[in-house]
mmCIF file of C-alpha atoms in Angstrom:
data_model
loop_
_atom_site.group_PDB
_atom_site.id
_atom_site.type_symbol
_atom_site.label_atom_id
_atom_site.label_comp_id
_atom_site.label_asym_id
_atom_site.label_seq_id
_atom_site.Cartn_x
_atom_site.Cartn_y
_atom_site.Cartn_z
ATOM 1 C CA UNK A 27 10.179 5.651 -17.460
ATOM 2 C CA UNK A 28 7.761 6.748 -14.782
ATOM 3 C CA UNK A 29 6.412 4.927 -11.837
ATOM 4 C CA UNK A 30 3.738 4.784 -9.663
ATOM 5 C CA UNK A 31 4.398 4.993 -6.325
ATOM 6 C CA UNK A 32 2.047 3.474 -3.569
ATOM 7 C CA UNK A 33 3.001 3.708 0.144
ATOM 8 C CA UNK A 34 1.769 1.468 3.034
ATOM 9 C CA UNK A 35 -0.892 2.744 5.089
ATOM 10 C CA UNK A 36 -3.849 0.768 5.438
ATOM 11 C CA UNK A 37 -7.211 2.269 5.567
ATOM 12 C CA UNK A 38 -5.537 5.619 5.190
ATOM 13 C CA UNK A 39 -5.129 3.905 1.676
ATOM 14 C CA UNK A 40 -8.285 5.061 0.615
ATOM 15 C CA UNK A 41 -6.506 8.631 0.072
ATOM 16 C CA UNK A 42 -4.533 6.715 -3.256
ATOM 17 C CA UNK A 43 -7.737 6.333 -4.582
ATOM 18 C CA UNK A 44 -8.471 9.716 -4.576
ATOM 19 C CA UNK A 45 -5.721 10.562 -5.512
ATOM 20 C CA UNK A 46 -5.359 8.428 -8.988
ATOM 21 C CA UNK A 47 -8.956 10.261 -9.799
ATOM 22 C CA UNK A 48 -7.267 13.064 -10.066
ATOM 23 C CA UNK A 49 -3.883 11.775 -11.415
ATOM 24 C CA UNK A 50 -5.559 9.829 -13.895
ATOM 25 C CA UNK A 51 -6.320 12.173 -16.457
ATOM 26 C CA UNK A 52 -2.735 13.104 -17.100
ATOM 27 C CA UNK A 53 -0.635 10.422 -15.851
ATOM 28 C CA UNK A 54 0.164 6.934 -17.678
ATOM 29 C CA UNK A 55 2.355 5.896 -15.571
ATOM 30 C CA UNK A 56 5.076 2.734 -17.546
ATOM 31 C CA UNK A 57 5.641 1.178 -14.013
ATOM 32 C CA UNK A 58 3.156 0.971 -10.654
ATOM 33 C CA UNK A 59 4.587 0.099 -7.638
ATOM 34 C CA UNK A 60 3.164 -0.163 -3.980
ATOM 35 C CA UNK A 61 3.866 -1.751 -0.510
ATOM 36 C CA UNK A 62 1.034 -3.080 1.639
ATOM 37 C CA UNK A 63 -1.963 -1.416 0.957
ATOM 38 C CA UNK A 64 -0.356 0.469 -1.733
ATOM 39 C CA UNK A 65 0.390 -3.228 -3.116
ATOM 40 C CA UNK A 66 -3.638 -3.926 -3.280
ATOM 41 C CA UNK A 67 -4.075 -0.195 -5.059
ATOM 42 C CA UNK A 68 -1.641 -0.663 -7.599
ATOM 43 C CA UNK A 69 -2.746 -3.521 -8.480
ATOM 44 C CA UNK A 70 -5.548 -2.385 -9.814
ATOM 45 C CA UNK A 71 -4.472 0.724 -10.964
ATOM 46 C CA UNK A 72 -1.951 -1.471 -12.992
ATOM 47 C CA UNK A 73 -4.735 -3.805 -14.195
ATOM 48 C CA UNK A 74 -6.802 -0.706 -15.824
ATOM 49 C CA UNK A 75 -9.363 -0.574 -12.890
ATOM 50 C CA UNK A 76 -11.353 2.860 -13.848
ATOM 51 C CA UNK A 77 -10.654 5.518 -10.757
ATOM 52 C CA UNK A 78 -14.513 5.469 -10.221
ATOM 53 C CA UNK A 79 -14.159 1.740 -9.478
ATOM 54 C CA UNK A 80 -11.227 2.062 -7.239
ATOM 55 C CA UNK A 81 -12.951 4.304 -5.165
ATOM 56 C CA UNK A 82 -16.607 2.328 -5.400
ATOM 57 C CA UNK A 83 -14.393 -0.259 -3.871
ATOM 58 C CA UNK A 84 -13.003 1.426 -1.038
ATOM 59 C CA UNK A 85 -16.692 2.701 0.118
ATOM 60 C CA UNK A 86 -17.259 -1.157 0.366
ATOM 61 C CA UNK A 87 -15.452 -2.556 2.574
ATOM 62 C CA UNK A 88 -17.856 -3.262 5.414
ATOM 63 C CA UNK A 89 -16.249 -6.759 6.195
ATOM 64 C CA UNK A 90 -13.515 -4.506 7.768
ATOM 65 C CA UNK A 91 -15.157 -2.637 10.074
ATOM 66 C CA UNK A 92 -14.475 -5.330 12.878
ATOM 67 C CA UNK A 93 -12.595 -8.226 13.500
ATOM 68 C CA UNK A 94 -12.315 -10.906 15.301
ATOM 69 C CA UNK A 95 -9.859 -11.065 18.057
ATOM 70 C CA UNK A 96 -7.499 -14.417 18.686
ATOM 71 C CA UNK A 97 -4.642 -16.145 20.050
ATOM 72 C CA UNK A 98 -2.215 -17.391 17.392
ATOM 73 C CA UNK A 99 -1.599 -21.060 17.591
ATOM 74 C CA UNK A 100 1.715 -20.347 15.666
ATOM 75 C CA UNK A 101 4.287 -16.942 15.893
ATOM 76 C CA UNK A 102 3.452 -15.745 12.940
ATOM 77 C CA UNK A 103 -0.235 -16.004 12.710
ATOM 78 C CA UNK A 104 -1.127 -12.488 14.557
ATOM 79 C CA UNK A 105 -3.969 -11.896 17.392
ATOM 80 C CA UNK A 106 -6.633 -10.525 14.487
ATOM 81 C CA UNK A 107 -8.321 -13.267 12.471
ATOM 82 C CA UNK A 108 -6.845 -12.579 8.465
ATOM 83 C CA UNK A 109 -10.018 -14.311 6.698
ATOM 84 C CA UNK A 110 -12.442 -11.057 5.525
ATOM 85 C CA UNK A 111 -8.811 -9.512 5.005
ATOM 86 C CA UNK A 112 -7.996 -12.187 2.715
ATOM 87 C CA UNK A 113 -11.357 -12.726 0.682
ATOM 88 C CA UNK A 114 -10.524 -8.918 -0.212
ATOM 89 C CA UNK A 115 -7.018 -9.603 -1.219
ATOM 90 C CA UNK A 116 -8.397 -13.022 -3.439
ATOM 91 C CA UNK A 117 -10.939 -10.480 -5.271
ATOM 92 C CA UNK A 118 -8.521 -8.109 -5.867
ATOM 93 C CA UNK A 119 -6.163 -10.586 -6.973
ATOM 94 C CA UNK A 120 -8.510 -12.205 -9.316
ATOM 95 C CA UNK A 121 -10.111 -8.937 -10.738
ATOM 96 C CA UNK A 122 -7.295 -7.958 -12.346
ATOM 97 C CA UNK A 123 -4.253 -8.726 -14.021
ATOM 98 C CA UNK A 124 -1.042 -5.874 -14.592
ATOM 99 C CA UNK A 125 -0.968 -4.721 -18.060
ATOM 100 C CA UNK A 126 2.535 -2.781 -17.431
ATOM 101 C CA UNK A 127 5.145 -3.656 -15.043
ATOM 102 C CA UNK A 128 4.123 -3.764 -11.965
ATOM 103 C CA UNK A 129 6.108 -4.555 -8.315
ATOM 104 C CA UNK A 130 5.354 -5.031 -5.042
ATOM 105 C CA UNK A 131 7.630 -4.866 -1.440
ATOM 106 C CA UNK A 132 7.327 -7.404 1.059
ATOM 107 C CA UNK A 133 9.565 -7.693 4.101
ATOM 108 C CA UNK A 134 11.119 -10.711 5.128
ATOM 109 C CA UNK A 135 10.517 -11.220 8.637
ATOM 110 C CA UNK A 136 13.383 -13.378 10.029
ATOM 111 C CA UNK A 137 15.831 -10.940 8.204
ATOM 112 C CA UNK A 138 13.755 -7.975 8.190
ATOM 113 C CA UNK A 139 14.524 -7.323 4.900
ATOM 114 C CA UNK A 140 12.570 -5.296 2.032
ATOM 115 C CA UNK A 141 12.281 -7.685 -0.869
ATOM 116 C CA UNK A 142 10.978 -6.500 -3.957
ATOM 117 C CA UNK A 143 8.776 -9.459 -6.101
ATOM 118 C CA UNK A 144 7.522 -8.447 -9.858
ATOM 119 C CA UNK A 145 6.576 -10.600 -12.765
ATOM 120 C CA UNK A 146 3.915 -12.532 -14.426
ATOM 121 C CA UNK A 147 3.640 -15.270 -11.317
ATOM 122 C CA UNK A 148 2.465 -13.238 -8.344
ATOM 123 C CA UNK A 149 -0.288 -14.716 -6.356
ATOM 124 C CA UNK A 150 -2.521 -13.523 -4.197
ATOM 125 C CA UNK A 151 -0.396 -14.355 -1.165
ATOM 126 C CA UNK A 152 2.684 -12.285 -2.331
ATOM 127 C CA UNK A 153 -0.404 -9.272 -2.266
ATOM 128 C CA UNK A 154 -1.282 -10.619 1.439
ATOM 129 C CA UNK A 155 2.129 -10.846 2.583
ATOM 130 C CA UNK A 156 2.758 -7.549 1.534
ATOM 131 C CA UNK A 157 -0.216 -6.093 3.461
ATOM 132 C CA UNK A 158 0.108 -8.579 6.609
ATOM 133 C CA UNK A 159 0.887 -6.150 9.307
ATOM 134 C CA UNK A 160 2.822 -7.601 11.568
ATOM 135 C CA UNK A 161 1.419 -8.809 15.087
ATOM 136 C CA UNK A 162 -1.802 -8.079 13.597
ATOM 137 C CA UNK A 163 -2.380 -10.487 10.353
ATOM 138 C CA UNK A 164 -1.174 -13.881 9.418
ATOM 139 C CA UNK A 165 2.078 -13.521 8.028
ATOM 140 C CA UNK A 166 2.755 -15.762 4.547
ATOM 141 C CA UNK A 167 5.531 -18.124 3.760
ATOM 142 C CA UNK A 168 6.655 -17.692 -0.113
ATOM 143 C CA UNK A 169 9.557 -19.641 -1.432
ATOM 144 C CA UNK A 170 9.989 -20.830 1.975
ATOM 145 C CA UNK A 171 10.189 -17.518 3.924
ATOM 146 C CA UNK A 172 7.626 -15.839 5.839
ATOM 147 C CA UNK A 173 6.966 -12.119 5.002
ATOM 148 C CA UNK A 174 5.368 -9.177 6.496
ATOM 149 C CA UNK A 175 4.088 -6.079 6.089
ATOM 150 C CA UNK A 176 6.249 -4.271 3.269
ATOM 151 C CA UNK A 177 6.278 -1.014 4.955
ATOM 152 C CA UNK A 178 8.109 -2.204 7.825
ATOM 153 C CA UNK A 179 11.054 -0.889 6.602
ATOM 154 C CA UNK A 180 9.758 2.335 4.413
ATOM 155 C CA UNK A 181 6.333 3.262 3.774
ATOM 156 C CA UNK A 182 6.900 4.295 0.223
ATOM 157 C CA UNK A 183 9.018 2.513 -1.886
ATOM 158 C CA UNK A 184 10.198 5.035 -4.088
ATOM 159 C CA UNK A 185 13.656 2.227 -4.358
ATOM 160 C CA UNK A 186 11.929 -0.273 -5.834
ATOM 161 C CA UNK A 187 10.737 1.900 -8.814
ATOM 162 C CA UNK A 188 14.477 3.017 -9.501
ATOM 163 C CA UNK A 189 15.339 -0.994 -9.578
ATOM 164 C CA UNK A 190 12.811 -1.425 -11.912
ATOM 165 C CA UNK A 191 14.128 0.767 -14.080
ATOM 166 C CA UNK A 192 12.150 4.325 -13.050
ATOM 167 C CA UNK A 193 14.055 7.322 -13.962
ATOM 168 C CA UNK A 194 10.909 9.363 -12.336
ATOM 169 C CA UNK A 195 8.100 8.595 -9.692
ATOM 170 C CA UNK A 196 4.679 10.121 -8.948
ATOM 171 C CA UNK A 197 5.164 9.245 -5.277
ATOM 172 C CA UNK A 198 1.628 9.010 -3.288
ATOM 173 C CA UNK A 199 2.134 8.930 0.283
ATOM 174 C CA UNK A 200 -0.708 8.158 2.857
ATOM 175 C CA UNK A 201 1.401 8.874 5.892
ATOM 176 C CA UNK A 202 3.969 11.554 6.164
ATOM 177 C CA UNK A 203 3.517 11.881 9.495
ATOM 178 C CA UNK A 204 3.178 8.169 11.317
ATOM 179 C CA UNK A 205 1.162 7.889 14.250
ATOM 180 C CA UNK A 206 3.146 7.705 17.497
ATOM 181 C CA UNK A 207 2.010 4.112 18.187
ATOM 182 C CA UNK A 208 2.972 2.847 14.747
ATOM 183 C CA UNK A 209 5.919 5.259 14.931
ATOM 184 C CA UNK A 210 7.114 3.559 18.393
ATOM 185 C CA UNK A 211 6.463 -0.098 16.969
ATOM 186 C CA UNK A 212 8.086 0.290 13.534
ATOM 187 C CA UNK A 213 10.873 2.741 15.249
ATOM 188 C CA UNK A 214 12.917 -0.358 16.201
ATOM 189 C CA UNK A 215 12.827 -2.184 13.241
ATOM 190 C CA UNK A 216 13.817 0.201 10.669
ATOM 191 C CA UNK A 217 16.738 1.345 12.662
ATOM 192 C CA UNK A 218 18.189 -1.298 12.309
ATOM 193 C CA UNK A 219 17.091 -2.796 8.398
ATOM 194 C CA UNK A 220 19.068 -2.113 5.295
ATOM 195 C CA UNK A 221 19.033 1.130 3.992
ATOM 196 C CA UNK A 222 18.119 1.221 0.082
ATOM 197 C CA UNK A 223 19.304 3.328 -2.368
ATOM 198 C CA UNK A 224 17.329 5.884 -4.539
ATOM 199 C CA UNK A 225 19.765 7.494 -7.138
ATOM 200 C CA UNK A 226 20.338 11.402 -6.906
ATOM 201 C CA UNK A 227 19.029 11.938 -10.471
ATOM 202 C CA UNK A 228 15.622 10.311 -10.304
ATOM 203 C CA UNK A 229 13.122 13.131 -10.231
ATOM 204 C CA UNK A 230 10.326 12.214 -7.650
ATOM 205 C CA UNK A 231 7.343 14.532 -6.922
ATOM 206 C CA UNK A 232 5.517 13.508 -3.710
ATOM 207 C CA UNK A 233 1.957 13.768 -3.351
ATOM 208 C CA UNK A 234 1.800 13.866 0.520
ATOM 209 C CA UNK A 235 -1.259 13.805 3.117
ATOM 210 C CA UNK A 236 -1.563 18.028 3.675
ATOM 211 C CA UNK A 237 -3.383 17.198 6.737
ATOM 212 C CA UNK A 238 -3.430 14.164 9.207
ATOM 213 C CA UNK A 239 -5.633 11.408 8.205
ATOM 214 C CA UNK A 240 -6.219 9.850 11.576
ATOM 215 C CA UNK A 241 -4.781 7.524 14.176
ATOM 216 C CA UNK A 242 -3.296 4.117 14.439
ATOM 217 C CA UNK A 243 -7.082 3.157 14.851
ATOM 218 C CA UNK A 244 -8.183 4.514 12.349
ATOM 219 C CA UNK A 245 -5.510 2.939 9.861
ATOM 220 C CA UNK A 246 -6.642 -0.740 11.102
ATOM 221 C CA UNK A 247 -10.524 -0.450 11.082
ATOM 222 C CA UNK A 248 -13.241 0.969 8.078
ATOM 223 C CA UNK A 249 -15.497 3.671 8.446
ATOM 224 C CA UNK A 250 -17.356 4.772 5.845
ATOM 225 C CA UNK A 251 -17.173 8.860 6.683
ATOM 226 C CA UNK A 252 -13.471 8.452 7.232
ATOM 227 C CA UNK A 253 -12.971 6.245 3.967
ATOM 228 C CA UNK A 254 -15.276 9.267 2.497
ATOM 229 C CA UNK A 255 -13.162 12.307 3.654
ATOM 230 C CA UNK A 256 -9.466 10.555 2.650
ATOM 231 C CA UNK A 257 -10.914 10.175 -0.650
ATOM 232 C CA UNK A 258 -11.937 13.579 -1.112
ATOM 233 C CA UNK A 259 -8.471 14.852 0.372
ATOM 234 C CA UNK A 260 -6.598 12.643 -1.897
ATOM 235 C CA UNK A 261 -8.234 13.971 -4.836
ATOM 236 C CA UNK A 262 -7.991 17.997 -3.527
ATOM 237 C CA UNK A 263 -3.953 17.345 -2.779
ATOM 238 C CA UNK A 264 -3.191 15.396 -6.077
ATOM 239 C CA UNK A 265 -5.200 18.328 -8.225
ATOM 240 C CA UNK A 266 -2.978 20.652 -6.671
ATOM 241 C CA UNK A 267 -0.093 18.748 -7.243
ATOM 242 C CA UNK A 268 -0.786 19.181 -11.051
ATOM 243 C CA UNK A 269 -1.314 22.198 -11.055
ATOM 244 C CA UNK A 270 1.499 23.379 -9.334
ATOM 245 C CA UNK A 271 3.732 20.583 -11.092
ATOM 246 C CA UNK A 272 1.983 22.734 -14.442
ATOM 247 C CA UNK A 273 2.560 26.074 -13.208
ATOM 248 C CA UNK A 274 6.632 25.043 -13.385
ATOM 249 C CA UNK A 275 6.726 23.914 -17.079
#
Protein backbone atom coordinates (compact mmCIF):
# COMPACT_ATOMS: atom_id res chain seq x y z
CA UNK A 1 0.00 0.00 0.00
CA UNK A 2 1.42 3.40 -0.78
CA UNK A 3 0.56 6.76 0.56
CA UNK A 4 0.62 10.13 -0.17
CA UNK A 5 2.18 12.20 2.04
CA UNK A 6 1.29 16.01 2.41
CA UNK A 7 3.08 18.18 5.03
CA UNK A 8 1.84 21.48 6.59
CA UNK A 9 3.14 24.54 5.23
CA UNK A 10 0.81 26.98 4.04
CA UNK A 11 1.45 29.00 1.02
CA UNK A 12 4.72 27.15 0.69
CA UNK A 13 1.98 24.49 -0.21
CA UNK A 14 1.91 25.52 -3.58
CA UNK A 15 5.34 23.45 -4.01
CA UNK A 16 2.84 19.96 -3.58
CA UNK A 17 1.28 21.05 -6.51
CA UNK A 18 4.17 21.03 -8.41
CA UNK A 19 5.21 18.44 -7.24
CA UNK A 20 2.09 15.90 -7.99
CA UNK A 21 2.64 17.30 -11.82
CA UNK A 22 5.45 15.61 -11.85
CA UNK A 23 4.56 12.63 -9.57
CA UNK A 24 1.51 12.11 -11.36
CA UNK A 25 2.52 10.31 -14.25
CA UNK A 26 3.93 7.40 -12.34
CA UNK A 27 2.45 7.40 -9.03
CA UNK A 28 -1.19 6.02 -8.02
CA UNK A 29 -0.86 6.38 -4.84
CA UNK A 30 -3.82 3.62 -2.63
CA UNK A 31 -3.80 6.16 0.33
CA UNK A 32 -3.32 10.31 0.40
CA UNK A 33 -2.67 11.81 3.45
CA UNK A 34 -1.89 15.53 4.48
CA UNK A 35 -1.89 17.94 7.52
CA UNK A 36 -2.94 21.56 7.14
CA UNK A 37 -2.37 22.71 3.88
CA UNK A 38 -1.29 19.37 2.85
CA UNK A 39 -4.97 18.40 4.15
CA UNK A 40 -6.57 20.94 1.37
CA UNK A 41 -3.96 19.33 -1.42
CA UNK A 42 -4.76 15.92 -0.81
CA UNK A 43 -7.91 16.38 -0.95
CA UNK A 44 -8.01 16.99 -4.19
CA UNK A 45 -5.38 14.97 -5.28
CA UNK A 46 -7.53 12.16 -3.63
CA UNK A 47 -10.71 13.37 -5.39
CA UNK A 48 -8.98 12.99 -9.05
CA UNK A 49 -8.37 16.82 -9.40
CA UNK A 50 -6.07 16.86 -12.78
CA UNK A 51 -2.38 18.36 -11.67
CA UNK A 52 -3.10 21.23 -14.20
CA UNK A 53 -6.11 22.12 -12.03
CA UNK A 54 -4.34 21.90 -8.79
CA UNK A 55 -1.94 24.23 -9.84
CA UNK A 56 -4.64 26.68 -11.86
CA UNK A 57 -5.91 26.81 -8.36
CA UNK A 58 -3.04 27.82 -6.48
CA UNK A 59 -2.30 30.85 -9.09
CA UNK A 60 -5.82 31.97 -7.81
CA UNK A 61 -5.86 32.70 -4.72
CA UNK A 62 -6.00 36.48 -4.66
CA UNK A 63 -8.51 36.56 -1.64
CA UNK A 64 -5.28 35.68 0.31
CA UNK A 65 -3.12 38.19 -0.41
CA UNK A 66 -4.37 40.28 2.70
CA UNK A 67 -6.33 39.98 5.60
CA UNK A 68 -8.02 41.56 7.87
CA UNK A 69 -6.60 42.10 11.23
CA UNK A 70 -8.86 41.57 14.67
CA UNK A 71 -9.27 41.04 18.21
CA UNK A 72 -10.82 37.66 19.07
CA UNK A 73 -13.92 37.96 21.11
CA UNK A 74 -13.23 34.29 22.22
CA UNK A 75 -9.49 32.32 22.86
CA UNK A 76 -9.68 30.44 20.17
CA UNK A 77 -10.83 32.66 17.43
CA UNK A 78 -7.19 34.10 16.35
CA UNK A 79 -6.26 37.97 15.55
CA UNK A 80 -6.69 37.27 11.46
CA UNK A 81 -10.28 37.22 10.23
CA UNK A 82 -10.80 33.15 8.87
CA UNK A 83 -13.73 34.09 6.28
CA UNK A 84 -11.77 34.27 2.54
CA UNK A 85 -9.74 31.33 4.31
CA UNK A 86 -12.81 29.47 4.75
CA UNK A 87 -14.81 30.16 1.39
CA UNK A 88 -11.51 28.39 -0.02
CA UNK A 89 -11.70 25.49 2.30
CA UNK A 90 -15.91 25.20 1.47
CA UNK A 91 -14.87 25.06 -2.43
CA UNK A 92 -12.40 22.71 -1.93
CA UNK A 93 -14.51 20.74 0.21
CA UNK A 94 -17.36 20.70 -2.13
CA UNK A 95 -15.29 20.16 -5.40
CA UNK A 96 -14.36 17.01 -4.60
CA UNK A 97 -14.98 13.92 -2.95
CA UNK A 98 -11.89 11.02 -2.05
CA UNK A 99 -12.10 8.18 -4.34
CA UNK A 100 -9.33 6.14 -2.20
CA UNK A 101 -8.65 6.41 1.37
CA UNK A 102 -7.85 9.40 2.33
CA UNK A 103 -6.78 11.02 6.08
CA UNK A 104 -6.18 14.05 7.49
CA UNK A 105 -4.19 15.30 11.05
CA UNK A 106 -5.63 17.75 13.21
CA UNK A 107 -4.27 18.67 16.62
CA UNK A 108 -6.27 18.91 19.55
CA UNK A 109 -5.58 22.02 21.21
CA UNK A 110 -6.36 21.57 24.95
CA UNK A 111 -4.28 18.26 24.78
CA UNK A 112 -2.08 19.14 22.04
CA UNK A 113 -2.52 16.06 20.56
CA UNK A 114 -2.19 14.84 16.75
CA UNK A 115 -5.47 13.18 15.93
CA UNK A 116 -5.83 11.50 12.82
CA UNK A 117 -9.79 11.72 11.23
CA UNK A 118 -10.54 9.52 7.87
CA UNK A 119 -13.76 8.25 6.47
CA UNK A 120 -16.71 8.97 4.39
CA UNK A 121 -18.11 11.90 6.98
CA UNK A 122 -15.45 14.60 6.90
CA UNK A 123 -16.68 18.08 6.55
CA UNK A 124 -15.31 20.95 5.59
CA UNK A 125 -14.47 22.02 9.13
CA UNK A 126 -12.33 18.87 9.93
CA UNK A 127 -10.29 20.44 6.47
CA UNK A 128 -10.35 24.00 8.38
CA UNK A 129 -9.36 22.73 11.60
CA UNK A 130 -6.63 21.05 10.16
CA UNK A 131 -5.28 24.18 8.42
CA UNK A 132 -6.29 26.73 11.37
CA UNK A 133 -2.94 27.91 12.42
CA UNK A 134 -2.98 28.60 15.66
CA UNK A 135 -3.10 32.34 17.02
CA UNK A 136 -3.71 33.16 13.55
CA UNK A 137 -7.21 31.42 12.34
CA UNK A 138 -10.34 30.45 14.09
CA UNK A 139 -9.79 27.27 15.59
CA UNK A 140 -12.93 24.54 15.11
CA UNK A 141 -14.72 22.52 17.69
CA UNK A 142 -15.50 18.81 16.25
CA UNK A 143 -17.09 16.26 18.46
CA UNK A 144 -16.81 18.73 21.11
CA UNK A 145 -13.06 19.59 20.97
CA UNK A 146 -11.43 22.43 19.43
CA UNK A 147 -8.53 21.66 16.99
CA UNK A 148 -5.68 23.38 15.43
CA UNK A 149 -3.33 23.43 13.01
CA UNK A 150 -2.24 19.65 12.34
CA UNK A 151 1.32 20.43 11.96
CA UNK A 152 1.72 21.61 15.34
CA UNK A 153 3.12 18.61 16.32
CA UNK A 154 4.93 17.31 12.87
CA UNK A 155 4.76 18.87 9.63
CA UNK A 156 4.52 15.67 7.71
CA UNK A 157 2.62 12.99 8.85
CA UNK A 158 4.35 10.20 7.50
CA UNK A 159 2.50 8.20 11.04
CA UNK A 160 -0.69 8.56 9.98
CA UNK A 161 -0.09 6.74 6.61
CA UNK A 162 1.52 3.67 8.54
CA UNK A 163 -1.94 3.66 10.76
CA UNK A 164 -3.75 3.56 7.81
CA UNK A 165 -2.27 0.76 6.72
CA UNK A 166 0.87 2.28 4.38
CA UNK A 167 3.67 -0.07 4.07
CA UNK A 168 5.39 2.86 1.81
CA UNK A 169 5.03 6.77 1.48
CA UNK A 170 5.91 9.28 -1.25
CA UNK A 171 6.58 11.88 1.45
CA UNK A 172 6.29 15.67 0.01
CA UNK A 173 7.64 18.06 2.35
CA UNK A 174 7.25 21.94 1.96
CA UNK A 175 9.48 22.78 4.87
CA UNK A 176 12.58 20.96 5.82
CA UNK A 177 14.00 23.72 7.16
CA UNK A 178 11.24 25.86 9.40
CA UNK A 179 11.61 29.40 9.62
CA UNK A 180 13.08 30.62 12.91
CA UNK A 181 9.83 32.40 13.90
CA UNK A 182 7.65 29.37 13.26
CA UNK A 183 10.56 27.28 14.55
CA UNK A 184 10.57 29.39 18.00
CA UNK A 185 6.60 29.26 18.23
CA UNK A 186 6.05 25.57 17.41
CA UNK A 187 9.53 24.73 19.40
CA UNK A 188 7.54 24.61 22.67
CA UNK A 189 4.79 22.70 21.74
CA UNK A 190 6.22 19.77 20.12
CA UNK A 191 8.65 19.25 22.88
CA UNK A 192 6.46 18.45 24.83
CA UNK A 193 3.43 16.41 22.51
CA UNK A 194 3.35 12.70 22.01
CA UNK A 195 5.79 11.26 19.97
CA UNK A 196 4.23 8.87 17.14
CA UNK A 197 5.50 5.95 15.83
CA UNK A 198 6.57 5.19 12.17
CA UNK A 199 7.62 1.43 11.90
CA UNK A 200 11.36 0.66 10.87
CA UNK A 201 10.24 -1.28 7.76
CA UNK A 202 8.06 1.26 6.00
CA UNK A 203 10.07 2.49 3.05
CA UNK A 204 9.55 6.36 2.76
CA UNK A 205 11.24 8.47 0.02
CA UNK A 206 11.08 12.21 0.83
CA UNK A 207 10.64 14.71 -1.71
CA UNK A 208 12.11 17.73 0.23
CA UNK A 209 12.31 21.65 -0.59
CA UNK A 210 16.26 21.64 -2.22
CA UNK A 211 16.22 25.24 -1.57
CA UNK A 212 14.38 27.59 0.96
CA UNK A 213 11.03 28.64 -0.09
CA UNK A 214 10.72 31.79 1.94
CA UNK A 215 9.90 33.19 5.34
CA UNK A 216 7.26 32.94 7.96
CA UNK A 217 5.69 35.81 5.78
CA UNK A 218 5.75 34.42 3.07
CA UNK A 219 4.02 31.06 4.33
CA UNK A 220 0.90 33.27 5.66
CA UNK A 221 0.27 35.68 2.67
CA UNK A 222 -0.16 34.93 -1.54
CA UNK A 223 1.90 36.25 -4.09
CA UNK A 224 1.52 35.30 -7.32
CA UNK A 225 5.56 35.22 -8.38
CA UNK A 226 6.23 33.33 -5.19
CA UNK A 227 3.15 30.87 -5.70
CA UNK A 228 4.82 30.78 -9.42
CA UNK A 229 8.46 29.86 -8.46
CA UNK A 230 7.35 27.00 -5.57
CA UNK A 231 5.47 25.49 -8.27
CA UNK A 232 8.14 25.29 -10.66
CA UNK A 233 10.62 24.01 -7.81
CA UNK A 234 8.22 21.43 -6.77
CA UNK A 235 7.97 20.05 -10.10
CA UNK A 236 12.13 20.29 -10.85
CA UNK A 237 12.74 18.38 -7.20
CA UNK A 238 9.94 15.69 -7.64
CA UNK A 239 11.34 14.91 -11.47
CA UNK A 240 14.51 14.33 -9.93
CA UNK A 241 13.24 12.34 -7.34
CA UNK A 242 12.08 9.84 -10.09
CA UNK A 243 14.68 9.72 -11.70
CA UNK A 244 17.01 9.06 -9.18
CA UNK A 245 14.35 6.72 -7.35
CA UNK A 246 14.66 4.98 -11.32
CA UNK A 247 18.26 5.06 -11.58
CA UNK A 248 18.19 2.48 -8.26
CA UNK A 249 15.84 -0.21 -9.73
Amino acid sequence: MTALVLSAGGMFGAYQAGAWKALSGFLQPDIVVGASIGALNGWAIAGGCPPDRLIESWLSLDALSTYRWRVPTRPWHGFMDSTAVEHLIQRTHAGFSPRIPYGLVATDTLRLRPVLFQGPGLTWQHLAASAAMLGCFSQHRIDGRIYSDGGLQCALPIWAAAQMGATRVIAINVMPNVPLVVKAVVGAIRAVAPKRHIPESMEVIRIDASVGLGSAKDALYWKRNNVERWIEQGEIDAQSAIEESLQCR
